[in-house]
CSV table of C-alpha atoms and ligand atoms in Angstrom, one decimal:
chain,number,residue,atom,x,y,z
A,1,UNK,CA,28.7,-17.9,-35.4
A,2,UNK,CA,29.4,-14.8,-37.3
A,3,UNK,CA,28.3,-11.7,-35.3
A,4,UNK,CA,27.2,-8.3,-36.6
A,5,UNK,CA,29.8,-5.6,-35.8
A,6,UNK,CA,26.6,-3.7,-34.3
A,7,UNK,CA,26.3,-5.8,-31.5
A,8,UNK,CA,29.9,-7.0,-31.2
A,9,UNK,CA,30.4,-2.6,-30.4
A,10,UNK,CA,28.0,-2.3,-27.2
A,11,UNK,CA,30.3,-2.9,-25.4
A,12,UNK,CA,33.7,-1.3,-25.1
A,13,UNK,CA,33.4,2.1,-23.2
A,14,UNK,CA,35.2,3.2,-19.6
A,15,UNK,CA,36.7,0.9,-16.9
A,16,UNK,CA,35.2,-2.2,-16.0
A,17,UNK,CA,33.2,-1.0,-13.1
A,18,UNK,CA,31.1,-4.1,-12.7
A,19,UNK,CA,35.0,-5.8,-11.8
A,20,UNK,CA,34.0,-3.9,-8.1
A,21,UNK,CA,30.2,-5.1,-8.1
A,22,UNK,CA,31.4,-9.0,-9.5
A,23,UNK,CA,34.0,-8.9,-6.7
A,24,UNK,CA,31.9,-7.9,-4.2
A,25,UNK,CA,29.3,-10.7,-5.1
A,26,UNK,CA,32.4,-13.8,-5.1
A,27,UNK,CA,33.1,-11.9,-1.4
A,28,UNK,CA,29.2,-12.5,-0.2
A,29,UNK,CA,29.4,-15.8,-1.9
A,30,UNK,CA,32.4,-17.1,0.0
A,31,UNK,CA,31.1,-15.5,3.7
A,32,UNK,CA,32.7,-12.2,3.5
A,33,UNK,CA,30.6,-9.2,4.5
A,34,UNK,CA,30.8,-6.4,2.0
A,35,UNK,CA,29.1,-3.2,2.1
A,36,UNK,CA,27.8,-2.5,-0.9
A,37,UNK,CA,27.1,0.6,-2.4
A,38,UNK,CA,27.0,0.3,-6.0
A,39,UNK,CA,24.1,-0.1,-8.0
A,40,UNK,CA,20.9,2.0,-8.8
A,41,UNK,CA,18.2,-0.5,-6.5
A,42,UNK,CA,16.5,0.5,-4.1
A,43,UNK,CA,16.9,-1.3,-1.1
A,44,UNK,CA,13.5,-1.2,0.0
A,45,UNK,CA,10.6,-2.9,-2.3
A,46,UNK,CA,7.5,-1.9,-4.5
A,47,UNK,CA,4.5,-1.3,-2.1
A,48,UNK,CA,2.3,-4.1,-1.4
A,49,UNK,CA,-1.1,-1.7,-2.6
A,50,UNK,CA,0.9,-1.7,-6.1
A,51,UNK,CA,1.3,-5.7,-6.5
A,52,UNK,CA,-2.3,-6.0,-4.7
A,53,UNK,CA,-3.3,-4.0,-8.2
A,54,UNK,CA,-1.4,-6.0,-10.4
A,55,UNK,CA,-3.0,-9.2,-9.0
A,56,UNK,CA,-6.4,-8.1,-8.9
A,57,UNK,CA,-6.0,-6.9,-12.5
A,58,UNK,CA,-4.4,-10.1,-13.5
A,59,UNK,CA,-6.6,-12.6,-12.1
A,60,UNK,CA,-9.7,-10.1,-13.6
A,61,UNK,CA,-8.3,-11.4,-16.6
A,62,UNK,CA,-5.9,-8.8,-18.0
A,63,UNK,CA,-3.5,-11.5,-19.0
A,64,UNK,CA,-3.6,-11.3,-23.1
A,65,UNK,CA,-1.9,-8.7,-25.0
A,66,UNK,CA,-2.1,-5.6,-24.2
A,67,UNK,CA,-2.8,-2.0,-26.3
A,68,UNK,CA,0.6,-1.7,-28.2
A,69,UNK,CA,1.4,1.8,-27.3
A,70,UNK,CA,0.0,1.7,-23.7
A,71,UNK,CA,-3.5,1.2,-22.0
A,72,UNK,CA,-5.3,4.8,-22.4
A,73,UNK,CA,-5.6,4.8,-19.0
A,74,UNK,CA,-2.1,4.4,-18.5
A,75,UNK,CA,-0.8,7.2,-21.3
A,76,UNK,CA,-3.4,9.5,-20.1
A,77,UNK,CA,-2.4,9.3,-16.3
A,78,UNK,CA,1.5,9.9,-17.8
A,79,UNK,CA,0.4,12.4,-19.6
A,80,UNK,CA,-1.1,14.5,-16.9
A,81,UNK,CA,2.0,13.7,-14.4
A,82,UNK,CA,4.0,15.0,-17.5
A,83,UNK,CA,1.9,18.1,-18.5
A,84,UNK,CA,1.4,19.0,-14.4
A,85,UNK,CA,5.7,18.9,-13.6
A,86,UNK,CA,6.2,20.8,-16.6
A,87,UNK,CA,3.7,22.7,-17.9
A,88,UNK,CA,3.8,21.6,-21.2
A,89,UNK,CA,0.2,20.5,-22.8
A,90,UNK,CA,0.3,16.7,-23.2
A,91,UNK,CA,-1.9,14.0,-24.0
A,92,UNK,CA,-2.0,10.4,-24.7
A,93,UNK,CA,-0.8,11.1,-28.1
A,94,UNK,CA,2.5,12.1,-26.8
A,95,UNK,CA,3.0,9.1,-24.7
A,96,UNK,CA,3.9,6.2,-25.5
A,97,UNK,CA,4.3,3.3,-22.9
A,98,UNK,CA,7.7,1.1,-23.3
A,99,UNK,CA,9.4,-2.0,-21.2
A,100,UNK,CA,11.0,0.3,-18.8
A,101,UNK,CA,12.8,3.4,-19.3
A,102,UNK,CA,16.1,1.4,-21.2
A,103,UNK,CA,13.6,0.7,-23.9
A,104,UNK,CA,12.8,3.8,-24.5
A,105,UNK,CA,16.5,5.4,-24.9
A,106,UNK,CA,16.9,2.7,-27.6
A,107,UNK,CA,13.9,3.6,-29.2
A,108,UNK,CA,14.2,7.6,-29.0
A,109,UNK,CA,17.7,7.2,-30.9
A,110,UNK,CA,16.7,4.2,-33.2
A,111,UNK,CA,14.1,7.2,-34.2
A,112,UNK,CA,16.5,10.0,-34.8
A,113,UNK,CA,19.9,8.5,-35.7
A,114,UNK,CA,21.2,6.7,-39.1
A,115,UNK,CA,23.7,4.7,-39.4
A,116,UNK,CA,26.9,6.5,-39.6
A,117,UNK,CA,25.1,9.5,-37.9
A,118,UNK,CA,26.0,10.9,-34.6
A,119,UNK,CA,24.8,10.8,-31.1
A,120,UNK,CA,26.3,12.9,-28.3
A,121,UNK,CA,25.5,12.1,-24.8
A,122,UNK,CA,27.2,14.0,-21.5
A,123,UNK,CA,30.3,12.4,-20.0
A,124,UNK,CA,29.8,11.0,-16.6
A,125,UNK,CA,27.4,9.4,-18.2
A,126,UNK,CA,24.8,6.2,-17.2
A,127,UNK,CA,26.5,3.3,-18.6
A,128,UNK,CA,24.4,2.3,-21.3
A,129,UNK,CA,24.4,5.3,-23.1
A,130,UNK,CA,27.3,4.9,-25.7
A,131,UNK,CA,26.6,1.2,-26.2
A,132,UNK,CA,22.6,2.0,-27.0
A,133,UNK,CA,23.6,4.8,-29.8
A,134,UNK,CA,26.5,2.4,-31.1
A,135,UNK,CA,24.3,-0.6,-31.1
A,136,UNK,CA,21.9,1.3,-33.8
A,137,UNK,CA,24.5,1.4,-35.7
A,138,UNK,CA,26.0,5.1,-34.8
A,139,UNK,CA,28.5,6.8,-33.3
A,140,UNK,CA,28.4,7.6,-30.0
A,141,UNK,CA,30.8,11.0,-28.9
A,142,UNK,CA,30.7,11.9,-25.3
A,143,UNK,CA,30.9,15.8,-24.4
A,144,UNK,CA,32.7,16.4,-21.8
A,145,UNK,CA,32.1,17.7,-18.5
A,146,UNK,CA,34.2,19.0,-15.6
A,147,UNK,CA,34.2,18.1,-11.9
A,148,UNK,CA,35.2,22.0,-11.4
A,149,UNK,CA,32.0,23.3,-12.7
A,150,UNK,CA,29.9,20.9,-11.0
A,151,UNK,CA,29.8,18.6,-13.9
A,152,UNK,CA,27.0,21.3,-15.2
A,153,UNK,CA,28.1,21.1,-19.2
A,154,UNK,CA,29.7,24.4,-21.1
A,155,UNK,CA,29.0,25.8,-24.4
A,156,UNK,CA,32.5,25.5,-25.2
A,157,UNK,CA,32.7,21.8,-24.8
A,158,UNK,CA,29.2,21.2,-26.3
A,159,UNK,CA,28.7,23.7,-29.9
A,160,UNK,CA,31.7,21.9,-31.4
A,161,UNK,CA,30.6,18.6,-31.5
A,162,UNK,CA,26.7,19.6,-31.6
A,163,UNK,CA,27.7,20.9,-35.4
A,164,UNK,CA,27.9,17.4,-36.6
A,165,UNK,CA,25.9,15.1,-34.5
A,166,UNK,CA,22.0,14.6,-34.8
A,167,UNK,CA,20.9,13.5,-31.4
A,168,UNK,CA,21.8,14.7,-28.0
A,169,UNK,CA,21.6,13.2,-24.7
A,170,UNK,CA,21.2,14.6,-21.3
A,171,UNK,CA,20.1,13.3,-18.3
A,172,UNK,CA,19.4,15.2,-15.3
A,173,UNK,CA,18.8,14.8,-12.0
A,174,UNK,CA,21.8,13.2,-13.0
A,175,UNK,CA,23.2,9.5,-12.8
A,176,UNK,CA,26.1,9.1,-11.6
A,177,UNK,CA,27.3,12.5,-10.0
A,178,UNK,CA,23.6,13.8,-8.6
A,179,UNK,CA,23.8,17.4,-10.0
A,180,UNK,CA,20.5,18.7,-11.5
A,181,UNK,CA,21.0,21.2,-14.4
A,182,UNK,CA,20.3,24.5,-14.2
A,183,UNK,CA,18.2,27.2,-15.9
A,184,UNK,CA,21.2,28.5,-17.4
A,185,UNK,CA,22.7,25.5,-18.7
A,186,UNK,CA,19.6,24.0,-19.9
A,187,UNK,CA,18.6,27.5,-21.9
A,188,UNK,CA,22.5,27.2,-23.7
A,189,UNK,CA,21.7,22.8,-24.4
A,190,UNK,CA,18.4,24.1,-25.9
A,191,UNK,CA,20.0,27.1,-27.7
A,192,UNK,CA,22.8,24.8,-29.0
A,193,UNK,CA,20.5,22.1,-30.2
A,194,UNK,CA,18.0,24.5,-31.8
A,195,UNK,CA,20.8,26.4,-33.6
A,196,UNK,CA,22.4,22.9,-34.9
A,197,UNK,CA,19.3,20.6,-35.3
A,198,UNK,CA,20.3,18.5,-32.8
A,199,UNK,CA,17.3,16.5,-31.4
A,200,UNK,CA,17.3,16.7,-27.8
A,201,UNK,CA,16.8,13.1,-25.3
A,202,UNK,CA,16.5,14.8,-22.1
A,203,UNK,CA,16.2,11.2,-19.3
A,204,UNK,CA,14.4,12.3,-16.5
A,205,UNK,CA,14.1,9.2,-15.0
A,206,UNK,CA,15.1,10.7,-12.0
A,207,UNK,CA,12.6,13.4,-11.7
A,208,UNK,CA,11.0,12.6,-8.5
A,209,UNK,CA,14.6,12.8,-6.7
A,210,UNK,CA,15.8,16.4,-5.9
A,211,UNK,CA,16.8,17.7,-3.0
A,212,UNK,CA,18.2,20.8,-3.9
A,213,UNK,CA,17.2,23.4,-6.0
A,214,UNK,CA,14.4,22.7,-9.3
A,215,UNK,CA,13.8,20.1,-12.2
A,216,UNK,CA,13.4,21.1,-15.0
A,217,UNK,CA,12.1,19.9,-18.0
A,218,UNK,CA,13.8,21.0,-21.2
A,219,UNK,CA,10.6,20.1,-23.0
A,220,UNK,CA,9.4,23.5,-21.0
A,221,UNK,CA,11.5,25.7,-23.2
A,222,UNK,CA,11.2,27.6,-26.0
A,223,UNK,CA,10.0,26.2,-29.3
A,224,UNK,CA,11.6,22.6,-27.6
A,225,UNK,CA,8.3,20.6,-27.1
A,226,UNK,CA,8.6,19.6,-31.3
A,227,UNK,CA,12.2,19.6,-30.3
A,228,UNK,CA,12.7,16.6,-27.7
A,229,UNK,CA,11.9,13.4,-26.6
A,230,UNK,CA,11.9,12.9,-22.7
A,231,UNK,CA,12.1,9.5,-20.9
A,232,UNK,CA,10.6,8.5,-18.2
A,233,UNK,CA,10.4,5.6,-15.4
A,234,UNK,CA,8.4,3.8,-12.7
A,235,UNK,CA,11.4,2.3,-11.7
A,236,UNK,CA,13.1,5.0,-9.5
A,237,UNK,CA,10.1,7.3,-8.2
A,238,UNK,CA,8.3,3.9,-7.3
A,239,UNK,CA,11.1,1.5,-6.5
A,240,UNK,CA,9.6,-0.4,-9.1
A,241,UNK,CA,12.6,-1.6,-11.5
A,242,UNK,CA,12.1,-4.9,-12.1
A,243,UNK,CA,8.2,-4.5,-13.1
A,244,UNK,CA,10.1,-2.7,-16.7
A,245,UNK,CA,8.1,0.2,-17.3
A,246,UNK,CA,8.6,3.2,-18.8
A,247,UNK,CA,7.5,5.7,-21.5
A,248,UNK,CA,8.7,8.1,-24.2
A,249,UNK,CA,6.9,12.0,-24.6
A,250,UNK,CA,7.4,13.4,-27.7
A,251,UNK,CA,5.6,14.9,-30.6
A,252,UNK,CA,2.7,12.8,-31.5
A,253,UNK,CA,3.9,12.2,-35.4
A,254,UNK,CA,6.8,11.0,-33.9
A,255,UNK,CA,5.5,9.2,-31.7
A,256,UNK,CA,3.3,7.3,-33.7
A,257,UNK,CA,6.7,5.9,-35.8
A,258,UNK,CA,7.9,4.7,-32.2
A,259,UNK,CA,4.5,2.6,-32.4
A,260,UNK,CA,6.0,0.9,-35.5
A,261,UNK,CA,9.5,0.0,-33.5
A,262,UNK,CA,7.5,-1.3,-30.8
A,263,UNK,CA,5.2,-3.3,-32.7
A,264,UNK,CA,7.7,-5.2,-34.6
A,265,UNK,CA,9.9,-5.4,-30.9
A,266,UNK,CA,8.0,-6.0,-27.6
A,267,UNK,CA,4.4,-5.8,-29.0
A,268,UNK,CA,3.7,-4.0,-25.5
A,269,UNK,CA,3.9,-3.9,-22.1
A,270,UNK,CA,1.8,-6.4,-19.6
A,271,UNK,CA,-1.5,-5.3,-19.3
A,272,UNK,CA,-1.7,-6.0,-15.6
A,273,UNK,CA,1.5,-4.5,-15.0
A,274,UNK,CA,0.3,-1.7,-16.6
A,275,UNK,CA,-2.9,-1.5,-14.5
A,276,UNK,CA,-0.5,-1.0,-11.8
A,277,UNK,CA,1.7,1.6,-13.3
A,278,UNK,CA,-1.4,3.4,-13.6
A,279,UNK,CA,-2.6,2.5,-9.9
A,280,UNK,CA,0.3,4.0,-8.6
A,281,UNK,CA,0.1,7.0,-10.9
A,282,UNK,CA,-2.8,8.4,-10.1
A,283,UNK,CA,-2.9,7.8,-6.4
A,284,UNK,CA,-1.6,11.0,-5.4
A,285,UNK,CA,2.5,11.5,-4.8
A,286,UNK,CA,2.5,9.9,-1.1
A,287,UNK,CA,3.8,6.5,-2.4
A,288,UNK,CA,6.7,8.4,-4.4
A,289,UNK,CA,7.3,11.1,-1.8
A,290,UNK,CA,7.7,8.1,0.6
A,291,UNK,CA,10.3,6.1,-1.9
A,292,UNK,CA,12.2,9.3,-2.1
A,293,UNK,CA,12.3,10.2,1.8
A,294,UNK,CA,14.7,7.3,2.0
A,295,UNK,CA,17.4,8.7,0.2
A,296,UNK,CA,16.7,12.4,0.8
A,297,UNK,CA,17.3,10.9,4.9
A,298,UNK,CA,20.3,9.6,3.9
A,299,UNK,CA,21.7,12.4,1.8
A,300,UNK,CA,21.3,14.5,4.8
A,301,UNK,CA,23.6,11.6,6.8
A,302,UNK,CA,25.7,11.8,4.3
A,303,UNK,CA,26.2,16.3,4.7
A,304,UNK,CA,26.6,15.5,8.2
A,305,UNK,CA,29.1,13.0,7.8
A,306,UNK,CA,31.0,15.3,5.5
A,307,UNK,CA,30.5,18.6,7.1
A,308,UNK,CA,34.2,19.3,7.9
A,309,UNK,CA,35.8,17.9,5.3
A,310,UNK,CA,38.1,19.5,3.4
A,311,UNK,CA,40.2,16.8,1.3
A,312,UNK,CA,36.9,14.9,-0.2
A,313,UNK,CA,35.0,16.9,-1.8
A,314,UNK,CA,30.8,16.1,-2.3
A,315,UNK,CA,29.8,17.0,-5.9
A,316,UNK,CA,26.9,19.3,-4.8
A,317,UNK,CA,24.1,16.4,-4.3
A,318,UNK,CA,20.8,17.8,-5.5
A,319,UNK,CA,19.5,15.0,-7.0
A,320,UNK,CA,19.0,10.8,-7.5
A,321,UNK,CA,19.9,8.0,-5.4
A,322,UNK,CA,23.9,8.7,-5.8
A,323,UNK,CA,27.3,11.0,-4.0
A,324,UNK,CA,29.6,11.7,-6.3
A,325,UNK,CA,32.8,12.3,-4.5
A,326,UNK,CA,35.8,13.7,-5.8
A,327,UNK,CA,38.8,11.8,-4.2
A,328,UNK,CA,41.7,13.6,-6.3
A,329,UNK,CA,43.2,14.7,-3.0
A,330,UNK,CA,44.2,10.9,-2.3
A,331,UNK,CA,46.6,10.4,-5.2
A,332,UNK,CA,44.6,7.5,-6.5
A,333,UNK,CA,42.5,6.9,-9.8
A,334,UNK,CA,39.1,6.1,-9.0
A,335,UNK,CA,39.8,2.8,-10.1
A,336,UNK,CA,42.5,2.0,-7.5
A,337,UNK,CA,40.7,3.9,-4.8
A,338,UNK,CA,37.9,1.3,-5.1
A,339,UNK,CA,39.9,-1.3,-5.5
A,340,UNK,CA,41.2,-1.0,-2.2
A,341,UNK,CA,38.4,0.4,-0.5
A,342,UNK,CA,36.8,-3.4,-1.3
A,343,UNK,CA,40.1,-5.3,-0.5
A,344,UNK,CA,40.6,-3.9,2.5
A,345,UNK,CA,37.6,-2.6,4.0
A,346,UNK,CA,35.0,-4.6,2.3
A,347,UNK,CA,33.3,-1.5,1.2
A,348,UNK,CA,32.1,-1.1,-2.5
A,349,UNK,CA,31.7,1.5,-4.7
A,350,UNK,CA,31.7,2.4,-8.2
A,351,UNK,CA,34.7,4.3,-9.6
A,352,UNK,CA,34.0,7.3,-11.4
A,353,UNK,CA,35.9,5.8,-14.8
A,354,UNK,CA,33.5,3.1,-14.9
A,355,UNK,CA,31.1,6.4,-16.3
A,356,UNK,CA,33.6,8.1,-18.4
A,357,UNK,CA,36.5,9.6,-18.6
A,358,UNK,CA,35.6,13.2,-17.1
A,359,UNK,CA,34.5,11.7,-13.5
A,360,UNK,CA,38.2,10.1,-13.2
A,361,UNK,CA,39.5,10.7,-9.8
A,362,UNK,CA,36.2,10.6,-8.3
A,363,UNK,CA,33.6,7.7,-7.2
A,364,UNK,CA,29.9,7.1,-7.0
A,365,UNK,CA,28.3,6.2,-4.1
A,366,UNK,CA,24.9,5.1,-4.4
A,367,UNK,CA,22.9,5.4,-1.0
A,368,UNK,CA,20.8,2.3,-1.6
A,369,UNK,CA,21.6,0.4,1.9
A,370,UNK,CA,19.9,0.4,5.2
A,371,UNK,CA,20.6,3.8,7.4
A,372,UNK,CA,23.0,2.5,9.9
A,373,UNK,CA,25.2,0.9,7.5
A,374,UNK,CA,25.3,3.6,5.5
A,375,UNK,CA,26.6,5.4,7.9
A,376,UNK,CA,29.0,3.1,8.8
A,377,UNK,CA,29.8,2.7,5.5
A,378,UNK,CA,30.4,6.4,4.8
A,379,UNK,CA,32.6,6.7,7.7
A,380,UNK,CA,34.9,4.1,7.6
A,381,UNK,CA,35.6,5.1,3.9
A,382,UNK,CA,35.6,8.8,4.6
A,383,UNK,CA,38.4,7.5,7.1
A,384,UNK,CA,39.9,5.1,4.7
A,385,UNK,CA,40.3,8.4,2.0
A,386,UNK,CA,41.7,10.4,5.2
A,387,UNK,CA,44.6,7.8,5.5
A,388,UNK,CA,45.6,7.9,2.2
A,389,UNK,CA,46.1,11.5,2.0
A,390,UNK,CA,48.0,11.8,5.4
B,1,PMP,N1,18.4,6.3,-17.2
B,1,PMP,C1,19.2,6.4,-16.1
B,1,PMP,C2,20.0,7.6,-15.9
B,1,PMP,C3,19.3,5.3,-15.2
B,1,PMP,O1,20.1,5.4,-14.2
B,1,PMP,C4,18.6,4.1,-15.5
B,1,PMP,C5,18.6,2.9,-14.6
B,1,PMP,N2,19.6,2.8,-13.7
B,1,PMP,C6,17.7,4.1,-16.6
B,1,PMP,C7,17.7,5.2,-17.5
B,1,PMP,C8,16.9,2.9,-17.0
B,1,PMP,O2,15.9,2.7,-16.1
B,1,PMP,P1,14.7,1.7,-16.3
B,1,PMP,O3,15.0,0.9,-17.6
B,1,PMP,O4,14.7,0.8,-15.1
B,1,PMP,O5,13.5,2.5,-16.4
């Protein structure tokens, strides 16, 4: 069959860091225990009270299509969530309620970019970035970021390319290095895009995981609410990734186009999946607070773990389920640094080319296993790093 060159280009960006995760799978499948610390799930499940919702709503009857653009109920309790972290006034009409947060990156650039347009996005960057904006038939240009300013993005690196691209996309508490952006940095993103029309897509699917420091929402800024589309999540704050929900604030004209995309696309989200979003919305924060406990425990594992290091260095970790660590000091790419951390001690991780050029040298460890073998974990390859340098 003859393919389109749109989707034959989604692929195509970075190392192959799902060789490490695919490997480490064949190694469980043949008896082999691996330690496993790739990939952005949670290892503990969604709450029981949250499926008890979803059942009761289901077997109420809540089992036909649901309101296209998301339940009132639903866009209402998102909007308040939304208008109280940020202090922006929101209401339903800025919401609109998509099949998790992927869903809503493809439909926040399929509403700003052309084809042939440009879309910038920050390099480390979440893996589907540059596929998503290519796939829509654009170009996807990665700005990049260093390791020695805390992967927080320059002016320098950013104005030039914001002069010719439409769309930018930050994301922050950030995937995969776990720096949250500052005051500072977000004021010159904002400054940048308002001064190039560049469109802001600030993901902020991570919002309920900082450890350090503030969030904050560049919808907050000046004259940036008409300005930006944020993204949002049940996935991380409620362990709740495979129930694909998500949601997209913006203007309300805008908005209201986005209807159109998903009218034609997913004609909604499940109603009683929905009634659960909204059940675990509006519930106060203890069932969030609790989901990110377990990684704000293990974070604190990891410091002590790494208190005297010197060689490895922690990318300051103020934010989101991941350590970035840079392990320049070994000699080894990223890529070869995980390949033998799995060959030989049956540890995996991702390598920091897998999310772009700028996090070569360094890995991404996301702290998604039990306690005690996390530690263990983080030990043995703290060790394992140690012996390569001595
Ligand atoms: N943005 C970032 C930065 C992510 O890490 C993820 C998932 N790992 C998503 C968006 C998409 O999340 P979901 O579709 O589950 O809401």
């Amino acid at each position: 069959m003859k393919l389109s060159n749109r989707i034959q280009s989604i692929t195509g960006d970075g190392s192959d860091g799902w060789d490490i995760l695919y490997r480490s799978r064949d190694m469980i499948d043949a008896g082999i225990p691996v330690l496993e610390l790739t990939i952005g799930e949670h290892d503990n499940r969604t709450d029981p009270s949250i499926i008890d919702e979803m059942y009761r709503s289901a077997k109420a009857g809540n089992t036909g299509y649901a309101a296209v653009p998301g339940n009132t109920d639903l866009r209402e309790a998102i909007a308040a969530r939304v208008q109280a972290q940020s202090g922006v006034p929101t209401t339903k009409d800025n919401v609109i309620v998509t099949t998790g947060g992927q869903a809503a990156l493809f439909a926040a650039h399929l509403a700003l970019l052309d084809h042939g347009d440009t879309g910038l996005f920050m390099d480390p960057y979440y893996a589907t970035y540059p596929g998503g904006i290519r796939s829509i038939g654009s170009k996807s240009l990665a700005v990049p970021t260093h390791s020695d300013h805390n992967f927080q993005p320059q002016r320098a690196d950013l104005e030039p390319l914001a002069k010719s691209a439409k769309s930018l996309l930050i994301n922050s508490p950030n995937n995969p290095t776990g720096v949250i952006y500052s005051r500072e940095t977000l004021e010159m993103i904002c400054d940048v895009c308002l001064t190039n029309d560049v469109v802001l897509v600030s993901d902020e699917v991570y919002d309920t995981q900082v450890w350090e420091g503030e969030h904050i929402s560049p919808r907050s800024l000046p004259n940036m609410a008409d300005n930006c589309f944020v993204i949002g999540s049940m996935s991380k704050s409620h362990a709740m990734t495979g129930w694909r929900v998500g949601w997209i604030i913006g203007p309300k004209d805008a908005i209201d186009r986005i209807l159109d995309l998903s009218t034609i696309n997913t004609y909604g989200v499940p109603g009683f999946i929905q009634d659960a979003a909204t059940f675990a919305l509006t519930n106060g924060t203890e069932l969030e607070t609790e989901v990110a406990n377990v990684f704000r425990n293990r974070l604190l594992m990891a410091r002590e773990i790494l208190k005297d290091e010197t060689d490895i260095r922690l990318i300051p970790a103020q934010g989101a389920m991941y350590l970035m660590l840079d392990i320049r000091a070994t000699g080894l790419s990223g890529d070869d640094f995980a390949d033998q951390l799995l060959t030989q001690e049956h540890i995996a991780v991702m390598p920091g080319e897998s999310f772009g050029a700028s996090a070569a040298g360094h890995i991404r460890v996301a702290m998604t296993i039990p306690d005690d073998d996390f530690k263990t974990a983080l030990t043995r390859l703290i060790a394992f790093a140690k012996s390569k340098i001595a």
